[in-house]
Amino acid sequence: MFSLEQLVSFVAVAEELHYGRAAERLSMTQPPLSRRIQLLERELGVELFDRTHRTVRLTPAGRVFLAEARKILRSSQEATLYVRRAKQGEVGVVTLGFTATAAFSYLDRVLAAKNAELPGVDLVLREMATSAQVEEVLAGGIDVGMIRPPVTGGDIVTLPLWREPLLAALPSAHPLARRKKNPDVRDFDREPFIMYSPSEGRYFHDVVVAVFRTARVLPAYTQYLGQVHTVLALVKANFGVALVPAAAAALRLEGVVLRPVDGIEGHPVELELMWRRGNDNPALGALLTVVGNLVRRTRQSTVD
């Protein structure tokens, strides 16, 4: 099998059509260059050059081989650059899990930052519940997840990404939607209310229960559901009112009014990034740097 060294020598002679100039270009003497070409021709079983005392010309086989040799050398150079970039995390693949509501609140920001700063890294996106993401991160099925806290474990590392408020989701004809002032959390006492399932929607169930417990409010629960978009669909169908994360506003569901709620402190809905300590994917390390910078910029803009 011929070597890259032989291909480089062949291309130099083919382009210069002069052994002396080709040898000078390669910073070597002419005899070893001639020897390389002879060995290459012997390996291929064809003559690549017509040689006389005055001229060097490519044979038909030499012209065909020149095109192929250039392709091989170009591929070799590109592979070298790719490997170096992969080591630095500039190229590669990262598998990212995310919850359904994360797609409306922060995923688009992560994708935009990745595309701007790491165009050579491909993201494989998988929508998954938080519990499934934790299992997949620990098993190596995904590299990183966008999850709802808390998540604990010796091999798990987390980075807070985003906090957002809860909004009241109201049928458009509901009295709380038609009055001018914002609803108060106490307005939900004994009000028909669509609640999150303690099993399928555990995170939002616990957040809403904590809000009502603090306010000493007890709604009349009519349904228990797992997904925010399904909750909104039942609000539209007038099964009751609900509390949803602010990101749900992106759904723009006709017949549903979203309003801020007085009496709920701060931004109780949290989103975190999670990965396994020791994951040696260089592209993941580069992505974590990009996301960390994004979080700092977001916090700074909020402060300003």
C-alpha positions as a Markdown table, in Angstrom:
| # | Residue | x | y | z |
|---|---|---|---|---|
| 1 | Met | 0.0 | 0.0 | 0.0 |
| 2 | Phe | 1.3 | 3.4 | -0.9 |
| 3 | Ser | 2.0 | 6.0 | 1.8 |
| 4 | Leu | 0.8 | 9.6 | 2.2 |
| 5 | Glu | 4.5 | 10.6 | 1.8 |
| 6 | Gln | 4.6 | 9.0 | -1.6 |
| 7 | Leu | 1.3 | 10.8 | -2.6 |
| 8 | Val | 2.7 | 14.1 | -1.6 |
| 9 | Ser | 5.8 | 13.4 | -3.7 |
| 10 | Phe | 3.8 | 12.3 | -6.7 |
| 11 | Val | 1.6 | 15.4 | -6.6 |
| 12 | Ala | 4.6 | 17.7 | -6.3 |
| 13 | Val | 6.2 | 16.1 | -9.4 |
| 14 | Ala | 2.9 | 16.1 | -11.3 |
| 15 | Glu | 2.3 | 19.8 | -10.6 |
| 16 | Glu | 5.9 | 20.9 | -11.3 |
| 17 | Leu | 6.6 | 18.4 | -14.1 |
| 18 | His | 10.2 | 18.7 | -13.1 |
| 19 | Tyr | 12.0 | 16.5 | -10.5 |
| 20 | Gly | 14.5 | 19.2 | -9.5 |
| 21 | Arg | 11.8 | 21.8 | -8.7 |
| 22 | Ala | 9.6 | 19.2 | -7.0 |
| 23 | Ala | 12.5 | 18.1 | -4.8 |
| 24 | Glu | 13.3 | 21.8 | -3.9 |
| 25 | Arg | 9.6 | 22.3 | -3.1 |
| 26 | Leu | 9.7 | 19.3 | -0.7 |
| 27 | Ser | 13.0 | 20.3 | 0.8 |
| 28 | Met | 14.8 | 17.1 | -0.3 |
| 29 | Thr | 17.2 | 16.0 | -2.9 |
| 30 | Gln | 16.2 | 14.5 | -6.2 |
| 31 | Pro | 17.4 | 10.9 | -5.9 |
| 32 | Pro | 15.2 | 9.9 | -3.0 |
| 33 | Leu | 12.3 | 11.7 | -4.7 |
| 34 | Ser | 12.8 | 9.6 | -7.8 |
| 35 | Arg | 13.0 | 6.5 | -5.7 |
| 36 | Arg | 9.6 | 7.3 | -4.0 |
| 37 | Ile | 8.0 | 7.7 | -7.4 |
| 38 | Gln | 9.5 | 4.4 | -8.6 |
| 39 | Leu | 8.2 | 2.6 | -5.5 |
| 40 | Leu | 4.8 | 4.1 | -6.0 |
| 41 | Glu | 4.6 | 3.1 | -9.6 |
| 42 | Arg | 5.7 | -0.5 | -8.6 |
| 43 | Glu | 3.0 | -0.6 | -6.0 |
| 44 | Leu | 0.3 | 0.6 | -8.4 |
| 45 | Gly | 1.6 | -1.5 | -11.3 |
| 46 | Val | 1.5 | 1.4 | -13.8 |
| 47 | Glu | 3.8 | 4.1 | -15.0 |
| 48 | Leu | 2.7 | 7.6 | -13.9 |
| 49 | Phe | 5.1 | 9.6 | -15.9 |
| 50 | Asp | 6.7 | 9.6 | -19.3 |
| 51 | Arg | 10.3 | 10.6 | -18.8 |
| 52 | Thr | 12.9 | 11.9 | -21.2 |
| 53 | His | 16.1 | 13.8 | -20.6 |
| 54 | Arg | 14.3 | 17.0 | -21.2 |
| 55 | Thr | 10.6 | 16.6 | -20.2 |
| 56 | Val | 8.4 | 14.9 | -17.7 |
| 57 | Arg | 4.8 | 14.3 | -18.6 |
| 58 | Leu | 1.9 | 12.5 | -16.9 |
| 59 | Thr | 0.7 | 9.4 | -18.5 |
| 60 | Pro | -3.1 | 8.8 | -18.9 |
| 61 | Ala | -2.9 | 6.7 | -15.8 |
| 62 | Gly | -1.0 | 9.4 | -14.0 |
| 63 | Arg | -3.6 | 12.0 | -14.8 |
| 64 | Val | -6.3 | 9.8 | -13.4 |
| 65 | Phe | -4.3 | 9.1 | -10.3 |
| 66 | Leu | -3.5 | 12.8 | -9.7 |
| 67 | Ala | -7.1 | 13.6 | -9.1 |
| 68 | Glu | -7.5 | 10.7 | -6.7 |
| 69 | Ala | -4.2 | 11.5 | -4.9 |
| 70 | Arg | -5.4 | 15.1 | -4.3 |
| 71 | Lys | -8.7 | 13.8 | -2.9 |
| 72 | Ile | -6.9 | 11.4 | -0.5 |
| 73 | Leu | -4.5 | 14.2 | 0.7 |
| 74 | Arg | -7.4 | 16.6 | 1.1 |
| 75 | Ser | -9.3 | 14.0 | 3.1 |
| 76 | Ser | -6.2 | 13.3 | 5.3 |
| 77 | Gln | -5.8 | 17.0 | 6.0 |
| 78 | Glu | -9.5 | 17.4 | 6.9 |
| 79 | Ala | -9.4 | 14.3 | 9.1 |
| 80 | Thr | -6.4 | 15.7 | 11.0 |
| 81 | Leu | -8.2 | 19.0 | 11.5 |
| 82 | Tyr | -11.4 | 17.3 | 12.5 |
| 83 | Val | -9.7 | 15.2 | 15.2 |
| 84 | Arg | -7.9 | 18.2 | 16.6 |
| 85 | Arg | -11.2 | 20.1 | 16.7 |
| 86 | Ala | -13.0 | 17.1 | 18.3 |
| 87 | Lys | -10.4 | 17.0 | 21.0 |
| 88 | Gln | -11.2 | 20.6 | 21.8 |
| 89 | Gly | -14.9 | 20.0 | 21.6 |
| 90 | Glu | -15.5 | 22.1 | 18.5 |
| 91 | Val | -17.0 | 19.2 | 16.6 |
| 92 | Gly | -18.9 | 16.1 | 17.8 |
| 93 | Val | -22.3 | 15.0 | 18.9 |
| 94 | Val | -24.1 | 15.7 | 22.2 |
| 95 | Thr | -27.4 | 14.0 | 23.1 |
| 96 | Leu | -29.6 | 16.4 | 25.1 |
| 97 | Gly | -32.8 | 15.4 | 27.0 |
| 98 | Phe | -35.4 | 18.0 | 27.9 |
| 99 | Thr | -38.8 | 18.2 | 29.5 |
| 100 | Ala | -41.8 | 19.3 | 27.4 |
| 101 | Thr | -42.1 | 22.7 | 29.1 |
| 102 | Ala | -38.4 | 23.3 | 28.8 |
| 103 | Ala | -38.9 | 23.5 | 25.1 |
| 104 | Phe | -40.9 | 26.6 | 25.6 |
| 105 | Ser | -38.8 | 28.3 | 28.3 |
| 106 | Tyr | -35.1 | 27.8 | 27.7 |
| 107 | Leu | -34.3 | 25.2 | 25.1 |
| 108 | Asp | -34.5 | 27.7 | 22.2 |
| 109 | Arg | -31.8 | 29.9 | 24.0 |
| 110 | Val | -29.5 | 26.9 | 24.4 |
| 111 | Leu | -29.9 | 26.0 | 20.7 |
| 112 | Ala | -29.3 | 29.5 | 19.6 |
| 113 | Ala | -26.1 | 29.8 | 21.7 |
| 114 | Lys | -24.9 | 26.4 | 20.5 |
| 115 | Asn | -25.5 | 27.3 | 16.8 |
| 116 | Ala | -23.6 | 30.6 | 17.2 |
| 117 | Glu | -20.6 | 29.4 | 19.2 |
| 118 | Leu | -20.4 | 25.6 | 18.3 |
| 119 | Pro | -21.7 | 25.2 | 14.8 |
| 120 | Gly | -19.6 | 22.0 | 14.4 |
| 121 | Val | -21.4 | 20.3 | 17.3 |
| 122 | Asp | -24.6 | 18.3 | 16.5 |
| 123 | Leu | -27.3 | 18.1 | 19.1 |
| 124 | Val | -29.5 | 15.0 | 19.3 |
| 125 | Leu | -32.7 | 16.1 | 21.1 |
| 126 | Arg | -34.9 | 13.7 | 23.2 |
| 127 | Glu | -38.0 | 14.8 | 25.0 |
| 128 | Met | -38.1 | 12.9 | 28.3 |
| 129 | Ala | -39.5 | 13.2 | 31.8 |
| 130 | Thr | -37.0 | 14.2 | 34.5 |
| 131 | Ser | -36.8 | 10.8 | 36.1 |
| 132 | Ala | -36.1 | 9.2 | 32.7 |
| 133 | Gln | -33.4 | 11.7 | 32.0 |
| 134 | Val | -31.6 | 10.9 | 35.3 |
| 135 | Glu | -31.6 | 7.2 | 34.4 |
| 136 | Glu | -30.3 | 7.9 | 30.9 |
| 137 | Val | -27.6 | 10.3 | 32.0 |
| 138 | Leu | -26.3 | 7.8 | 34.6 |
| 139 | Ala | -26.4 | 4.9 | 32.0 |
| 140 | Gly | -24.8 | 7.0 | 29.3 |
| 141 | Gly | -27.8 | 7.1 | 27.1 |
| 142 | Ile | -27.8 | 10.9 | 27.0 |
| 143 | Asp | -25.0 | 13.3 | 27.7 |
| 144 | Val | -27.0 | 16.1 | 29.4 |
| 145 | Gly | -30.6 | 16.9 | 30.5 |
| 146 | Met | -32.8 | 19.9 | 31.2 |
| 147 | Ile | -34.7 | 18.8 | 34.2 |
| 148 | Arg | -36.9 | 19.9 | 37.1 |
| 149 | Pro | -35.2 | 19.8 | 40.5 |
| 150 | Pro | -34.3 | 18.4 | 42.9 |
| 151 | Val | -32.0 | 15.7 | 41.6 |
| 152 | Thr | -29.5 | 14.1 | 43.8 |
| 153 | Gly | -26.7 | 11.5 | 43.3 |
| 154 | Gly | -23.0 | 11.3 | 43.8 |
| 155 | Asp | -22.3 | 11.3 | 40.0 |
| 156 | Ile | -24.9 | 14.0 | 39.1 |
| 157 | Val | -23.8 | 17.6 | 38.5 |
| 158 | Thr | -26.4 | 20.3 | 38.1 |
| 159 | Leu | -26.5 | 23.9 | 36.9 |
| 160 | Pro | -29.5 | 26.2 | 37.6 |
| 161 | Leu | -30.7 | 27.6 | 34.3 |
| 162 | Trp | -33.9 | 29.5 | 34.7 |
| 163 | Arg | -36.7 | 30.4 | 37.1 |
| 164 | Glu | -40.2 | 31.6 | 36.0 |
| 165 | Pro | -43.5 | 32.5 | 37.7 |
| 166 | Leu | -46.7 | 30.6 | 37.8 |
| 167 | Leu | -49.6 | 32.1 | 35.8 |
| 168 | Ala | -53.3 | 31.6 | 36.2 |
| 169 | Ala | -54.8 | 29.7 | 33.3 |
| 170 | Leu | -58.5 | 30.8 | 33.0 |
| 171 | Pro | -61.3 | 30.1 | 30.6 |
| 172 | Ser | -61.8 | 33.3 | 28.6 |
| 173 | Ala | -65.4 | 33.7 | 30.0 |
| 174 | His | -64.4 | 33.1 | 33.6 |
| 175 | Pro | -65.1 | 36.0 | 36.0 |
| 176 | Leu | -61.4 | 36.1 | 37.0 |
| 177 | Ala | -60.4 | 36.5 | 33.4 |
| 178 | Arg | -62.9 | 39.3 | 32.7 |
| 179 | Arg | -62.1 | 41.6 | 35.6 |
| 180 | Lys | -59.3 | 44.2 | 35.3 |
| 181 | Lys | -57.1 | 43.4 | 38.3 |
| 182 | Asn | -55.0 | 40.3 | 38.5 |
| 183 | Pro | -56.4 | 37.3 | 40.4 |
| 184 | Asp | -55.1 | 36.6 | 43.9 |
| 185 | Val | -54.0 | 33.1 | 45.0 |
| 186 | Arg | -56.8 | 33.2 | 47.5 |
| 187 | Asp | -59.3 | 33.4 | 44.7 |
| 188 | Phe | -58.6 | 29.7 | 44.0 |
| 189 | Asp | -60.0 | 28.6 | 47.4 |
| 190 | Arg | -62.9 | 26.1 | 46.6 |
| 191 | Glu | -62.6 | 27.0 | 42.9 |
| 192 | Pro | -62.9 | 24.1 | 40.4 |
| 193 | Phe | -59.2 | 23.5 | 39.7 |
| 194 | Ile | -57.3 | 21.3 | 37.3 |
| 195 | Met | -54.4 | 19.8 | 39.2 |
| 196 | Tyr | -51.2 | 18.0 | 38.1 |
| 197 | Ser | -50.9 | 14.3 | 38.8 |
| 198 | Pro | -48.7 | 13.4 | 41.8 |
| 199 | Ser | -47.2 | 10.6 | 39.7 |
| 200 | Glu | -47.1 | 11.8 | 36.0 |
| 201 | Gly | -46.7 | 15.5 | 36.8 |
| 202 | Arg | -44.9 | 15.2 | 40.2 |
| 203 | Tyr | -42.8 | 18.4 | 39.9 |
| 204 | Phe | -45.7 | 20.8 | 39.1 |
| 205 | His | -48.0 | 19.0 | 41.5 |
| 206 | Asp | -45.5 | 19.6 | 44.4 |
| 207 | Val | -45.0 | 23.3 | 43.4 |
| 208 | Val | -48.7 | 24.1 | 43.2 |
| 209 | Val | -49.4 | 22.2 | 46.5 |
| 210 | Ala | -46.7 | 24.2 | 48.2 |
| 211 | Val | -48.2 | 27.5 | 46.9 |
| 212 | Phe | -51.7 | 26.6 | 48.1 |
| 213 | Arg | -50.4 | 25.3 | 51.5 |
| 214 | Thr | -48.5 | 28.6 | 52.1 |
| 215 | Ala | -51.6 | 30.6 | 51.2 |
| 216 | Arg | -53.9 | 28.2 | 53.1 |
| 217 | Val | -56.0 | 27.7 | 50.0 |
| 218 | Leu | -57.9 | 24.5 | 49.2 |
| 219 | Pro | -59.3 | 24.4 | 45.6 |
| 220 | Ala | -61.9 | 21.9 | 44.4 |
| 221 | Tyr | -59.8 | 19.6 | 42.3 |
| 222 | Thr | -61.6 | 18.3 | 39.2 |
| 223 | Gln | -58.9 | 16.5 | 37.3 |
| 224 | Tyr | -55.3 | 15.3 | 37.8 |
| 225 | Leu | -53.2 | 15.5 | 34.6 |
| 226 | Gly | -49.5 | 15.0 | 33.7 |
| 227 | Gln | -48.8 | 17.6 | 31.0 |
| 228 | Val | -49.2 | 21.4 | 30.9 |
| 229 | His | -50.6 | 21.4 | 27.4 |
| 230 | Thr | -53.3 | 18.9 | 28.5 |
| 231 | Val | -54.1 | 21.1 | 31.5 |
| 232 | Leu | -54.6 | 24.0 | 29.2 |
| 233 | Ala | -56.9 | 22.0 | 26.9 |
| 234 | Leu | -59.2 | 21.2 | 29.9 |
| 235 | Val | -59.1 | 24.9 | 31.0 |
| 236 | Lys | -60.3 | 25.7 | 27.5 |
| 237 | Ala | -63.1 | 23.1 | 27.9 |
| 238 | Asn | -64.2 | 24.9 | 31.1 |
| 239 | Phe | -63.3 | 22.0 | 33.4 |
| 240 | Gly | -61.8 | 24.5 | 35.8 |
| 241 | Val | -58.9 | 26.9 | 36.3 |
| 242 | Ala | -55.2 | 26.0 | 36.7 |
| 243 | Leu | -51.7 | 27.3 | 37.4 |
| 244 | Val | -49.1 | 26.9 | 34.7 |
| 245 | Pro | -45.5 | 28.0 | 34.1 |
| 246 | Ala | -45.1 | 31.3 | 32.3 |
| 247 | Ala | -43.5 | 29.4 | 29.4 |
| 248 | Ala | -47.0 | 28.1 | 28.6 |
| 249 | Ala | -47.8 | 31.5 | 27.1 |
| 250 | Ala | -45.9 | 30.3 | 24.0 |
| 251 | Leu | -48.7 | 27.9 | 23.2 |
| 252 | Arg | -51.2 | 30.8 | 22.7 |
| 253 | Leu | -54.2 | 28.6 | 23.1 |
| 254 | Glu | -57.4 | 30.3 | 22.0 |
| 255 | Gly | -60.1 | 30.5 | 24.7 |
| 256 | Val | -57.6 | 30.5 | 27.5 |
| 257 | Val | -56.4 | 33.6 | 29.3 |
| 258 | Leu | -53.1 | 33.7 | 31.2 |
| 259 | Arg | -52.8 | 36.2 | 34.0 |
| 260 | Pro | -50.2 | 36.9 | 36.7 |
| 261 | Val | -51.3 | 35.9 | 40.2 |
| 262 | Asp | -50.9 | 38.1 | 43.2 |
| 263 | Gly | -49.9 | 36.4 | 46.4 |
| 264 | Ile | -47.4 | 33.9 | 44.9 |
| 265 | Glu | -43.9 | 34.9 | 46.0 |
| 266 | Gly | -41.0 | 34.9 | 43.5 |
| 267 | His | -40.5 | 32.6 | 40.6 |
| 268 | Pro | -41.2 | 29.1 | 42.0 |
| 269 | Val | -40.7 | 27.1 | 38.7 |
| 270 | Glu | -37.1 | 26.0 | 38.2 |
| 271 | Leu | -35.2 | 24.4 | 35.4 |
| 272 | Glu | -31.7 | 22.9 | 35.7 |
| 273 | Leu | -29.0 | 21.4 | 33.5 |
| 274 | Met | -27.8 | 18.0 | 34.6 |
| 275 | Trp | -24.9 | 15.8 | 33.5 |
| 276 | Arg | -22.8 | 12.9 | 34.9 |
| 277 | Arg | -19.5 | 13.7 | 36.5 |
| 278 | Gly | -16.7 | 12.1 | 34.5 |
| 279 | Asn | -18.4 | 12.2 | 31.1 |
| 280 | Asp | -15.4 | 12.5 | 28.8 |
| 281 | Asn | -17.2 | 13.7 | 25.6 |
| 282 | Pro | -15.2 | 16.8 | 24.6 |
| 283 | Ala | -18.2 | 18.3 | 22.8 |
| 284 | Leu | -20.2 | 18.1 | 26.1 |
| 285 | Gly | -17.5 | 20.1 | 27.9 |
| 286 | Ala | -17.6 | 22.8 | 25.2 |
| 287 | Leu | -21.4 | 22.9 | 25.3 |
| 288 | Leu | -21.4 | 23.3 | 29.1 |
| 289 | Thr | -19.1 | 26.3 | 28.7 |
| 290 | Val | -21.4 | 27.8 | 26.2 |
| 291 | Val | -24.5 | 27.3 | 28.4 |
| 292 | Gly | -22.7 | 28.5 | 31.5 |
| 293 | Asn | -21.8 | 31.8 | 29.7 |
| 294 | Leu | -25.5 | 32.0 | 28.5 |
| 295 | Val | -26.7 | 31.7 | 32.1 |
| 296 | Arg | -24.4 | 34.4 | 33.3 |
| 297 | Arg | -25.5 | 36.7 | 30.5 |
| 298 | Thr | -29.2 | 36.0 | 31.3 |
| 299 | Arg | -28.7 | 36.7 | 34.9 |
| 300 | Gln | -26.8 | 39.9 | 34.2 |
| 301 | Ser | -29.5 | 41.2 | 31.9 |
| 302 | Thr | -32.1 | 40.4 | 34.5 |
| 303 | Val | -30.1 | 42.4 | 37.1 |
| 304 | Asp | -29.6 | 45.3 | 34.7 |
